[in-house]
PDB file of C-alpha atoms and ligand atoms in Angstrom:
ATOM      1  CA  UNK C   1     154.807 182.481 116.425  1.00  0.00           C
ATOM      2  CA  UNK C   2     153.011 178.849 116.387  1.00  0.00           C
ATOM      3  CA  UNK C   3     150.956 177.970 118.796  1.00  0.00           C
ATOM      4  CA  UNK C   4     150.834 174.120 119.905  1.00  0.00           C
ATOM      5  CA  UNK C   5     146.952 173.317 119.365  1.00  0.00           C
ATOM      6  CA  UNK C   6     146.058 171.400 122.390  1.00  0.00           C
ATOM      7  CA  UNK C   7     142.474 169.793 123.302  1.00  0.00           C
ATOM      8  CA  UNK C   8     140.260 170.850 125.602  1.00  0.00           C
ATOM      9  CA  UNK C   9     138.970 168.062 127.463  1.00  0.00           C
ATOM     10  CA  UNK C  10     135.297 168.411 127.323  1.00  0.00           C
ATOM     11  CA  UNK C  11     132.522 167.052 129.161  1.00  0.00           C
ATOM     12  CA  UNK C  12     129.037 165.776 128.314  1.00  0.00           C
ATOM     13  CA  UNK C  13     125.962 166.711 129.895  1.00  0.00           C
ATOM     14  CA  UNK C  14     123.548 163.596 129.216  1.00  0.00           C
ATOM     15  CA  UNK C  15     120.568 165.643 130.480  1.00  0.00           C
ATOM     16  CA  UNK C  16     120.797 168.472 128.147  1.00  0.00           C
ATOM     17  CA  UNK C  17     122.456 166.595 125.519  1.00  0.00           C
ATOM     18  CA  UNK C  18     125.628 169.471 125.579  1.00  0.00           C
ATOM     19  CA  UNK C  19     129.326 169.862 125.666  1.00  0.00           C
ATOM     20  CA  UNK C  20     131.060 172.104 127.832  1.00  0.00           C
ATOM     21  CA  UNK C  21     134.239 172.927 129.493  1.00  0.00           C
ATOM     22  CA  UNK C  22     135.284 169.601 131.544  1.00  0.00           C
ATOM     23  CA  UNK C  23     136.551 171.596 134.591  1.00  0.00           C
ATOM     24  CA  UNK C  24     134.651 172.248 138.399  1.00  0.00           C
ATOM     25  CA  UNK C  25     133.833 175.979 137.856  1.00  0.00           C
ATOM     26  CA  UNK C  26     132.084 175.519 133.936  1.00  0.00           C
ATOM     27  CA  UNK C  27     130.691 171.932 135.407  1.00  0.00           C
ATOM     28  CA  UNK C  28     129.204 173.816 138.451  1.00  0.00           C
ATOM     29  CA  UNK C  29     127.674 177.110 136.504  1.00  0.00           C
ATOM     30  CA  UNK C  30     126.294 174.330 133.952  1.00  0.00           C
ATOM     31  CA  UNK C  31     124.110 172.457 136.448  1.00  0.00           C
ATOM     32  CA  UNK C  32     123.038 175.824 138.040  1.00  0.00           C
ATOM     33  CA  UNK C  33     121.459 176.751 135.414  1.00  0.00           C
ATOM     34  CA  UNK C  34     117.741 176.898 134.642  1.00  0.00           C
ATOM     35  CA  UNK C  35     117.373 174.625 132.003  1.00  0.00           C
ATOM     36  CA  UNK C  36     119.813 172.052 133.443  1.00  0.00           C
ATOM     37  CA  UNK C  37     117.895 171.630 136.509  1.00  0.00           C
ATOM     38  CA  UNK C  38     114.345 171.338 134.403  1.00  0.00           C
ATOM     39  CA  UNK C  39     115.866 168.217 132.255  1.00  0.00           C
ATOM     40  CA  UNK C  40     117.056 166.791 135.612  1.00  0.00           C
ATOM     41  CA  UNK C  41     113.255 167.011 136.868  1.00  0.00           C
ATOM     42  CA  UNK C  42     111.910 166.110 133.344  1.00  0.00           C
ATOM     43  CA  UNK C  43     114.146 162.811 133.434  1.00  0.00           C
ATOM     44  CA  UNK C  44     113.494 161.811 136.809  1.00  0.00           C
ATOM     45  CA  UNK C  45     109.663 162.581 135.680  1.00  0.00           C
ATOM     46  CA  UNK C  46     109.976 160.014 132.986  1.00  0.00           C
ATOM     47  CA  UNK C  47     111.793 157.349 135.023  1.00  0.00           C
ATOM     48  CA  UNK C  48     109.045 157.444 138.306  1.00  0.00           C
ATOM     49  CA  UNK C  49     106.342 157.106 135.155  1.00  0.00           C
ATOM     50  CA  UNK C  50     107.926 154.572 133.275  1.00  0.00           C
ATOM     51  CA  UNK C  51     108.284 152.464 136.965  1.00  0.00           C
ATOM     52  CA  UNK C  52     104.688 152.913 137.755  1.00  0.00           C
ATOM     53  CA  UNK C  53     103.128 151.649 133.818  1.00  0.00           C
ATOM     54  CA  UNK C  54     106.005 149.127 134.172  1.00  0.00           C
ATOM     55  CA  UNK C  55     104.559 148.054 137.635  1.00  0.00           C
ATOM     56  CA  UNK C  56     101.082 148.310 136.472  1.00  0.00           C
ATOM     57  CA  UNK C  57     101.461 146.068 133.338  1.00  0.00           C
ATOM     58  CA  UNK C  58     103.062 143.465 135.235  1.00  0.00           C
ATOM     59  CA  UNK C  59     100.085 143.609 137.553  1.00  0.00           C
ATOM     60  CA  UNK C  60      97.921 142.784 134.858  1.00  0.00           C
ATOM     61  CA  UNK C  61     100.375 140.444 133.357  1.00  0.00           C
ATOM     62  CA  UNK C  62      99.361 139.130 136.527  1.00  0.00           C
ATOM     63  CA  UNK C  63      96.012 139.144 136.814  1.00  0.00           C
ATOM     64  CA  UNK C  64      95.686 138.091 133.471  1.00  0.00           C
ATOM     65  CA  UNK C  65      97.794 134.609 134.132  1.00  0.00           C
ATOM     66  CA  UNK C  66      95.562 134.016 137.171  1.00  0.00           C
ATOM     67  CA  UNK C  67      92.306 134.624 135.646  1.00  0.00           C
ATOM     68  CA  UNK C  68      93.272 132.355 132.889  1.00  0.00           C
ATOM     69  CA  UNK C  69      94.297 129.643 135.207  1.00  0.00           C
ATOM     70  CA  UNK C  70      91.020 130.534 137.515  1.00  0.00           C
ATOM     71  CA  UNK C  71      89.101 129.463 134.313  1.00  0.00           C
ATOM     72  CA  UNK C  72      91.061 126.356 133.239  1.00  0.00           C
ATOM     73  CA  UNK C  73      90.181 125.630 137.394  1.00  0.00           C
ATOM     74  CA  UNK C  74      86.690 126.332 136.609  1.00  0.00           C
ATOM     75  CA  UNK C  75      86.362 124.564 133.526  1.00  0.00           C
ATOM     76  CA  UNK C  76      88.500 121.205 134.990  1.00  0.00           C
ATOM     77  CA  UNK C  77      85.892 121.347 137.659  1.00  0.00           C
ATOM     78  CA  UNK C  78      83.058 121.221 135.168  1.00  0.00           C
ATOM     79  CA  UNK C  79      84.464 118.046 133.279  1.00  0.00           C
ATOM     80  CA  UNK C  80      85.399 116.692 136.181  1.00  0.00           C
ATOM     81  CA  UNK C  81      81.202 117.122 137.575  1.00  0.00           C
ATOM     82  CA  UNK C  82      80.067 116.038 134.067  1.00  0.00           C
ATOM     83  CA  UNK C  83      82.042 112.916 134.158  1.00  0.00           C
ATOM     84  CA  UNK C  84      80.587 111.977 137.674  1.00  0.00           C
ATOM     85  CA  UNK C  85      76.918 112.880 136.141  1.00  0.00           C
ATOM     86  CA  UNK C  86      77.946 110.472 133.087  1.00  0.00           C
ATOM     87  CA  UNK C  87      79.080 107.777 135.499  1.00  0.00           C
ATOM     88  CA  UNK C  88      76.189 107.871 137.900  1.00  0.00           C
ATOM     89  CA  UNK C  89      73.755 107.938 134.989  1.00  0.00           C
ATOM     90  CA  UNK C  90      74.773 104.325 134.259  1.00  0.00           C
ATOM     91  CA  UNK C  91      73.510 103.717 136.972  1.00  0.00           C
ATOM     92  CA  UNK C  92      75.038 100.890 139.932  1.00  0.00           C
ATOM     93  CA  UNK C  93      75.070  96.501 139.985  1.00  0.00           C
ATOM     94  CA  UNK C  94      73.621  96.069 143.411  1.00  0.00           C
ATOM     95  CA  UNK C  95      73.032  92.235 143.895  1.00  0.00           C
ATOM     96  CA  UNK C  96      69.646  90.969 143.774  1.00  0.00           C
ATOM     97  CA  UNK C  97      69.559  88.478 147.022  1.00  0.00           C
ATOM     98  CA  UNK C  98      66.233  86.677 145.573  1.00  0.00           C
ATOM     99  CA  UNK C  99      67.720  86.078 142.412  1.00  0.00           C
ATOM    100  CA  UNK C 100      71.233  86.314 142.972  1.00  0.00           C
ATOM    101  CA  UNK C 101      72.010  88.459 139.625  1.00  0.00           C
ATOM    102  CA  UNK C 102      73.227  91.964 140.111  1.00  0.00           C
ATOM    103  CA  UNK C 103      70.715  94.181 139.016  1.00  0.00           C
ATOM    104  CA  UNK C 104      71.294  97.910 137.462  1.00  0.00           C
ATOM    105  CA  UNK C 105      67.929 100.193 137.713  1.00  0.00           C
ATOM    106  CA  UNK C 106      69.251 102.805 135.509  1.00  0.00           C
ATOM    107  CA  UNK C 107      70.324 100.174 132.760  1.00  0.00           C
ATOM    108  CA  UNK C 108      67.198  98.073 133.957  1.00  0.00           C
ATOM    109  CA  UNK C 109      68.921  94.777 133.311  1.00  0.00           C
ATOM    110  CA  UNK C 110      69.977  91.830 134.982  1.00  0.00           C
ATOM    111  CA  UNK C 111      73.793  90.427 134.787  1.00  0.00           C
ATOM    112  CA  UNK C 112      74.306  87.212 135.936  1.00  0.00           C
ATOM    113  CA  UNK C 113      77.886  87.019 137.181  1.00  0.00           C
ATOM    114  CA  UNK C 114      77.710  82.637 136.719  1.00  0.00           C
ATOM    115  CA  UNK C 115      77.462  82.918 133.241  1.00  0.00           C
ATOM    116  CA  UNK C 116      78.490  86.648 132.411  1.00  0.00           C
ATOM    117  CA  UNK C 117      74.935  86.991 130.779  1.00  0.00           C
ATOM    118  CA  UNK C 118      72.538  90.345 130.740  1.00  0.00           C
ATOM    119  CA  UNK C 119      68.700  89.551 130.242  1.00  0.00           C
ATOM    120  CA  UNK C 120      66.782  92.929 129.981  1.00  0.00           C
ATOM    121  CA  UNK C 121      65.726  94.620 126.673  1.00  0.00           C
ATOM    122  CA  UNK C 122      62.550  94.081 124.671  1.00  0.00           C
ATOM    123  CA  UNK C 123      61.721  91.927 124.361  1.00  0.00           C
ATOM    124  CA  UNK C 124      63.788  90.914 127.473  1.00  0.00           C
ATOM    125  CA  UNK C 125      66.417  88.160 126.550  1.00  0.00           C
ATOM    126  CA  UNK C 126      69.597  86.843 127.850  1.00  0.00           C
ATOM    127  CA  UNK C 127      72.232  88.299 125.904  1.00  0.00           C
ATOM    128  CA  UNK C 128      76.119  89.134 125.837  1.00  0.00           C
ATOM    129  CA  UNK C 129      75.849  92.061 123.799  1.00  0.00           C
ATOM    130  CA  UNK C 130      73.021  94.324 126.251  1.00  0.00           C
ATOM    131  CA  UNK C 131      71.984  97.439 124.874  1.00  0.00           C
ATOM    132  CA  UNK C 132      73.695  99.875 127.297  1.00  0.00           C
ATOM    133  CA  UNK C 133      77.198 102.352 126.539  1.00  0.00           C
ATOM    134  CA  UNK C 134      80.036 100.000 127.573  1.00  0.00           C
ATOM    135  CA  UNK C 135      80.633 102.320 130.326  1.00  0.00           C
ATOM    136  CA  UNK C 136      77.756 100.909 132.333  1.00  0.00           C
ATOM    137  CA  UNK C 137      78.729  97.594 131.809  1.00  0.00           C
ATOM    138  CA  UNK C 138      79.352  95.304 134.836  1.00  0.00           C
ATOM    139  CA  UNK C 139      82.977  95.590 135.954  1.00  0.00           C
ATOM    140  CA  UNK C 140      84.195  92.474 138.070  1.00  0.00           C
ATOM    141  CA  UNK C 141      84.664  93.709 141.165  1.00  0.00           C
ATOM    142  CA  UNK C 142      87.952  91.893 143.378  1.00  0.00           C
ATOM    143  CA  UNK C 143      86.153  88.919 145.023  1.00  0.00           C
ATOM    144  CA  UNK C 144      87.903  87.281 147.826  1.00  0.00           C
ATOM    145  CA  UNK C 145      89.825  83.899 145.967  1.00  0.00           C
ATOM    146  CA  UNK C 146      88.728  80.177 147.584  1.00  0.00           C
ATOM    147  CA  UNK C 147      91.749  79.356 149.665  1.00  0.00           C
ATOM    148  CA  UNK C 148      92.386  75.884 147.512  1.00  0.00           C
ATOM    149  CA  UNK C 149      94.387  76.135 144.706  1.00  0.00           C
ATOM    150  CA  UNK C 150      91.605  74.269 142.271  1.00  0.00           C
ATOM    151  CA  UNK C 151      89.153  77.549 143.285  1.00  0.00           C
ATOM    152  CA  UNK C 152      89.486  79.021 139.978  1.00  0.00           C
ATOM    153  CA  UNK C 153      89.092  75.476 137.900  1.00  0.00           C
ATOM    154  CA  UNK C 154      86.002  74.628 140.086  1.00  0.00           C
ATOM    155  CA  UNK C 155      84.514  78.162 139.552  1.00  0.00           C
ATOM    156  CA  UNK C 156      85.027  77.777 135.617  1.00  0.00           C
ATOM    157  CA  UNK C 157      83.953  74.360 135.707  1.00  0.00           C
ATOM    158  CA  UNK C 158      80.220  75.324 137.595  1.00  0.00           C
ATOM    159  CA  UNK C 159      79.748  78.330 135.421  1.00  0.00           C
ATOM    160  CA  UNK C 160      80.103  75.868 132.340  1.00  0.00           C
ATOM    161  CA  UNK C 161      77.527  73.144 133.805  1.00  0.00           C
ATOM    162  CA  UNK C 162      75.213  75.988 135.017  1.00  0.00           C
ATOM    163  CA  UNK C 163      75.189  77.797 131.553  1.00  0.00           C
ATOM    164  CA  UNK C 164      73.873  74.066 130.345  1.00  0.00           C
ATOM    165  CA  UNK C 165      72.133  73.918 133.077  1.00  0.00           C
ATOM    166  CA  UNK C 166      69.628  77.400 132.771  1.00  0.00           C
ATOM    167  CA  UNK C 167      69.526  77.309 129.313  1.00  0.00           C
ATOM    168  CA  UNK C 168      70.006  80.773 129.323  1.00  0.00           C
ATOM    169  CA  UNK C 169      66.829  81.443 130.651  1.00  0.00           C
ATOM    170  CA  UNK C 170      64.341  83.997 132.632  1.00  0.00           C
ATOM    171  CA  UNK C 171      64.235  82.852 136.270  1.00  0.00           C
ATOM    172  CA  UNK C 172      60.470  83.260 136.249  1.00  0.00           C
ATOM    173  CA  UNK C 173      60.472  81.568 132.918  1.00  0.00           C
ATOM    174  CA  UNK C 174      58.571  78.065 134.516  1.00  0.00           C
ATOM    175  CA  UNK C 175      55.791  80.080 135.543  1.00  0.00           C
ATOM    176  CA  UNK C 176      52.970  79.717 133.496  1.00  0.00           C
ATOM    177  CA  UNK C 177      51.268  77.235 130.852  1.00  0.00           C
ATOM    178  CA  UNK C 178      50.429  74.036 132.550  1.00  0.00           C
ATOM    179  CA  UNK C 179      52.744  74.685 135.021  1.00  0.00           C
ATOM    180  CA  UNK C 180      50.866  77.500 136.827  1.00  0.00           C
ATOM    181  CA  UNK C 181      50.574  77.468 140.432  1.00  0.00           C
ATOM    182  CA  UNK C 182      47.358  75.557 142.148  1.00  0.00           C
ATOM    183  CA  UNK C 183      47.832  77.110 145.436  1.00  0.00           C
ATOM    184  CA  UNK C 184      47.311  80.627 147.000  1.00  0.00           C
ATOM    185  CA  UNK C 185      44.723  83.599 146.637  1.00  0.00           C
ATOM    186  CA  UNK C 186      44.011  83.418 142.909  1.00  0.00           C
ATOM    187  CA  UNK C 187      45.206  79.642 141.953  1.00  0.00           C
ATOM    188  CA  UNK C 188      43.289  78.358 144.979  1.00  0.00           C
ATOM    189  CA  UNK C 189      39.819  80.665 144.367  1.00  0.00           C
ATOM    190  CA  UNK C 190      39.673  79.802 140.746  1.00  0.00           C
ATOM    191  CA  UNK C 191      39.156  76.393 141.788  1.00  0.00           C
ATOM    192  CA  UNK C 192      42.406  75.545 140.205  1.00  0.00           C
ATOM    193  CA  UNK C 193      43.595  73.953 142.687  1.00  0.00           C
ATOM    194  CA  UNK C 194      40.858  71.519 143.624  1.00  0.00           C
ATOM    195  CA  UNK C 195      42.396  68.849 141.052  1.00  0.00           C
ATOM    196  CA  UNK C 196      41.181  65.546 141.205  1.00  0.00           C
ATOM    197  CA  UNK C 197      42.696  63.142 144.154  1.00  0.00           C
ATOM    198  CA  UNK C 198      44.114  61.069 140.673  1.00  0.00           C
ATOM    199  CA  UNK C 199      45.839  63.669 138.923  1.00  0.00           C
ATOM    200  CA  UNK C 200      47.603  64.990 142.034  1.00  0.00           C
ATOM    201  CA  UNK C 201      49.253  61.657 142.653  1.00  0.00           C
ATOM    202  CA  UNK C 202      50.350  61.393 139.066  1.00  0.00           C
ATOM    203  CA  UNK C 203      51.720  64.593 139.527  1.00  0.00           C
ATOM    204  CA  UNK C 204      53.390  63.752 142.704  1.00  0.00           C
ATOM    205  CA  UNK C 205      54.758  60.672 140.881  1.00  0.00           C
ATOM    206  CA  UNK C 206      56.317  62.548 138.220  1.00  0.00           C
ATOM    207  CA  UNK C 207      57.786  64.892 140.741  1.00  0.00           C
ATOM    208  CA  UNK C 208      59.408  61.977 142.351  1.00  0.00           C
ATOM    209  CA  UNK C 209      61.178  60.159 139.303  1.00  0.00           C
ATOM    210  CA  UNK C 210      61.870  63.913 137.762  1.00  0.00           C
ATOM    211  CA  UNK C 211      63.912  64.120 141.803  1.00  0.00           C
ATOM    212  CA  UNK C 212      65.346  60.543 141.387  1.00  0.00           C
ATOM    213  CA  UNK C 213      66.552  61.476 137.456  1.00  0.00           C
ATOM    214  CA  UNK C 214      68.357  64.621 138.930  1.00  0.00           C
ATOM    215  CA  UNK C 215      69.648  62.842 141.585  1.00  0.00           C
ATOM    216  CA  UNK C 216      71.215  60.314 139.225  1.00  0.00           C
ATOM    217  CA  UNK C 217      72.118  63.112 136.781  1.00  0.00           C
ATOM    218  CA  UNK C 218      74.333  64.259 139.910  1.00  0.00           C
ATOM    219  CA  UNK C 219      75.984  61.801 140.994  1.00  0.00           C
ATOM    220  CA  UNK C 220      78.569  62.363 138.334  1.00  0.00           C
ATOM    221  CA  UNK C 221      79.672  65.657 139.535  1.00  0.00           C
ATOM    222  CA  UNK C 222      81.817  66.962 141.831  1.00  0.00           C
ATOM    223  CA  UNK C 223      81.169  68.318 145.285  1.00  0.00           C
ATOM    224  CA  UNK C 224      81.887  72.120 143.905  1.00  0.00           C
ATOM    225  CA  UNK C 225      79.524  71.312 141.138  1.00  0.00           C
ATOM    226  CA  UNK C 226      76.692  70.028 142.970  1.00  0.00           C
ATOM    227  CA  UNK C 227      76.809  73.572 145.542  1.00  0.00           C
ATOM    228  CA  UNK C 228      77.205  75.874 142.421  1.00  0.00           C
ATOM    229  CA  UNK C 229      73.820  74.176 141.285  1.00  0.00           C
ATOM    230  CA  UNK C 230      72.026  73.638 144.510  1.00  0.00           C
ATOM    231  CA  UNK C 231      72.465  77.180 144.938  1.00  0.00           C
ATOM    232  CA  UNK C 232      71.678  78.125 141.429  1.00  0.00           C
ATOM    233  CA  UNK C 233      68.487  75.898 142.285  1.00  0.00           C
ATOM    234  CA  UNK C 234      67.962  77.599 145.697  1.00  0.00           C
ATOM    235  CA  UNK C 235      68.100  81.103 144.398  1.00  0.00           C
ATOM    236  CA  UNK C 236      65.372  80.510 140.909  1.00  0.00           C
ATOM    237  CA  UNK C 237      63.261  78.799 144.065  1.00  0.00           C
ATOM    238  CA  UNK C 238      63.430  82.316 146.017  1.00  0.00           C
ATOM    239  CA  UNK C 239      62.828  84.445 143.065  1.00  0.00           C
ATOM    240  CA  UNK C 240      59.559  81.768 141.860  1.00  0.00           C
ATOM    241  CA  UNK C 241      58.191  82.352 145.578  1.00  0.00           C
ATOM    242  CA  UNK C 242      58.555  85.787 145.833  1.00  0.00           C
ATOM    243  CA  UNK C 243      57.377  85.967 142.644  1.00  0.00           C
ATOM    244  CA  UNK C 244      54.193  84.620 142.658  1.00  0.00           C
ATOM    245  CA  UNK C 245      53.568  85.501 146.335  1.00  0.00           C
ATOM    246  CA  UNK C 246      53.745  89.038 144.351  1.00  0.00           C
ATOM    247  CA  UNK C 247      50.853  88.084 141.952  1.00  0.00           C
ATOM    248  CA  UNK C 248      48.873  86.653 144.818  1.00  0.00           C
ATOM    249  CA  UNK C 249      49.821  83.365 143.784  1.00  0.00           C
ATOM    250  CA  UNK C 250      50.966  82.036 147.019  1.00  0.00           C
ATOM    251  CA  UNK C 251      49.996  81.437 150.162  1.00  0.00           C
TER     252      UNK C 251
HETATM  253 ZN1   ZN F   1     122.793 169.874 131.778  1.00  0.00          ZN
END
């Protein structure tokens, strides 16, 4: 007699890695049993741990990322300081009232916005090329515009006559030589200025033809001309006066 073979269906316990019987009653003795029960634990062992060091490294994941970006914080805030120390080293242009030339303490030089000079150095000179890191340079700062629409020509035309004009040089460059002052303190108590009643008329005559010759050298220019230079002239007059009023040489 021949029996049919047939196939049991089995079933596969994933915990214990074993076959058995895929019906209820060898299904239900299977996961009674000892061993079952201790993979089951052991598993769910293994899945709580691998959730915690998966928790934990994320943590530090995380605390790595914002210690990182805590330091590129820290470190932008350095540069960020250090370029403000740089800039501020270079010191500021604050304008000079008696001489009318901006003036930068750090750089310890003069810039004359008329002619777009710098005299400092040393020997101090007028120069366009001042020894200084171009970050210290004077930057034109937005200056309100003359309403008329020849502003800009006029300005361009006075800084051309008053670079002929100063020759390019020192404000306190007439003091001195046969020019120094007869009055005040020291002029006047080294006798310097008792000159004789003769020479003191010559001088005021030369005065007065050196006015008229200015005068006539004037009349040829325009109205924006002649205020750029009268208050070129006004300002080297302040500077002179304080100047020697400094040195005593002034009343
Ligand atoms: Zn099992």
């Amino acid at each position: 007699m021949t029996e049919k073979w047939k196939s049991n269906p089995m079933f596969w316990c994933d915990y214990c890695k074993v076959w058995m019987q895929d019906n209820p009653s060898a299904k239900a003795t299977h996961e009674r049993g000892m061993k079952h029960k201790e993979n089951v634990a052991k598993k769910l062992r293994q899945m709580r741990q691998k959730a915690d060091s998966d928790k934990k490294e994320a943590v530090l994941a995380d605390k790595t990322m914002s210690s990182i970006e805590a330091a590129a914080k820290k470190q932008y805030e350095k540069d960020l300081a250090a370029a403000k120390a740089v800039a501020s080293s270079h010191g500021e242009w604050v304008l000079d009232e008696g001489s009318g030339h901006y003036y930068n303490a750090a750089q310890r030089y003069y810039f004359s916005r008329e002619t777009g000079m710098y005299y400092g150095g040393d020997p101090p000179a007028w120069t366009l090329q001042p020894e200084m890191p171009p970050e210290a340079l004077f930057k034109a700062q937005p200056k309100a515009e003359p309403a008329s629409t020849s502003g800009q020509a006029a300005k361009t035309t006075a800084a051309k006559i008053l670079l002929k004009t100063m020759k390019a040089a020192h404000p306190l460059a007439g003091i001195g030589g046969y020019q120094m002052p007869k009055t005040g303190r020291i002029g006047g108590s080294k006798g310097v200025g008792v000159a004789a009643a003769g020479t003191q008329a010559a001088g005021a005559k030369r005065k007065r033809e050196e006015d008229a010759a200015k005068a006539a050298k004037q009349k040829g220019l325009s109205e924006e001309e002649r205020k750029a230079l009268a208050a070129r002239e006004a300002a080297r007059a302040r500077v002179q006066q304080r100047t020697m009023s400094n040195f005593g040489l002034a009343d």
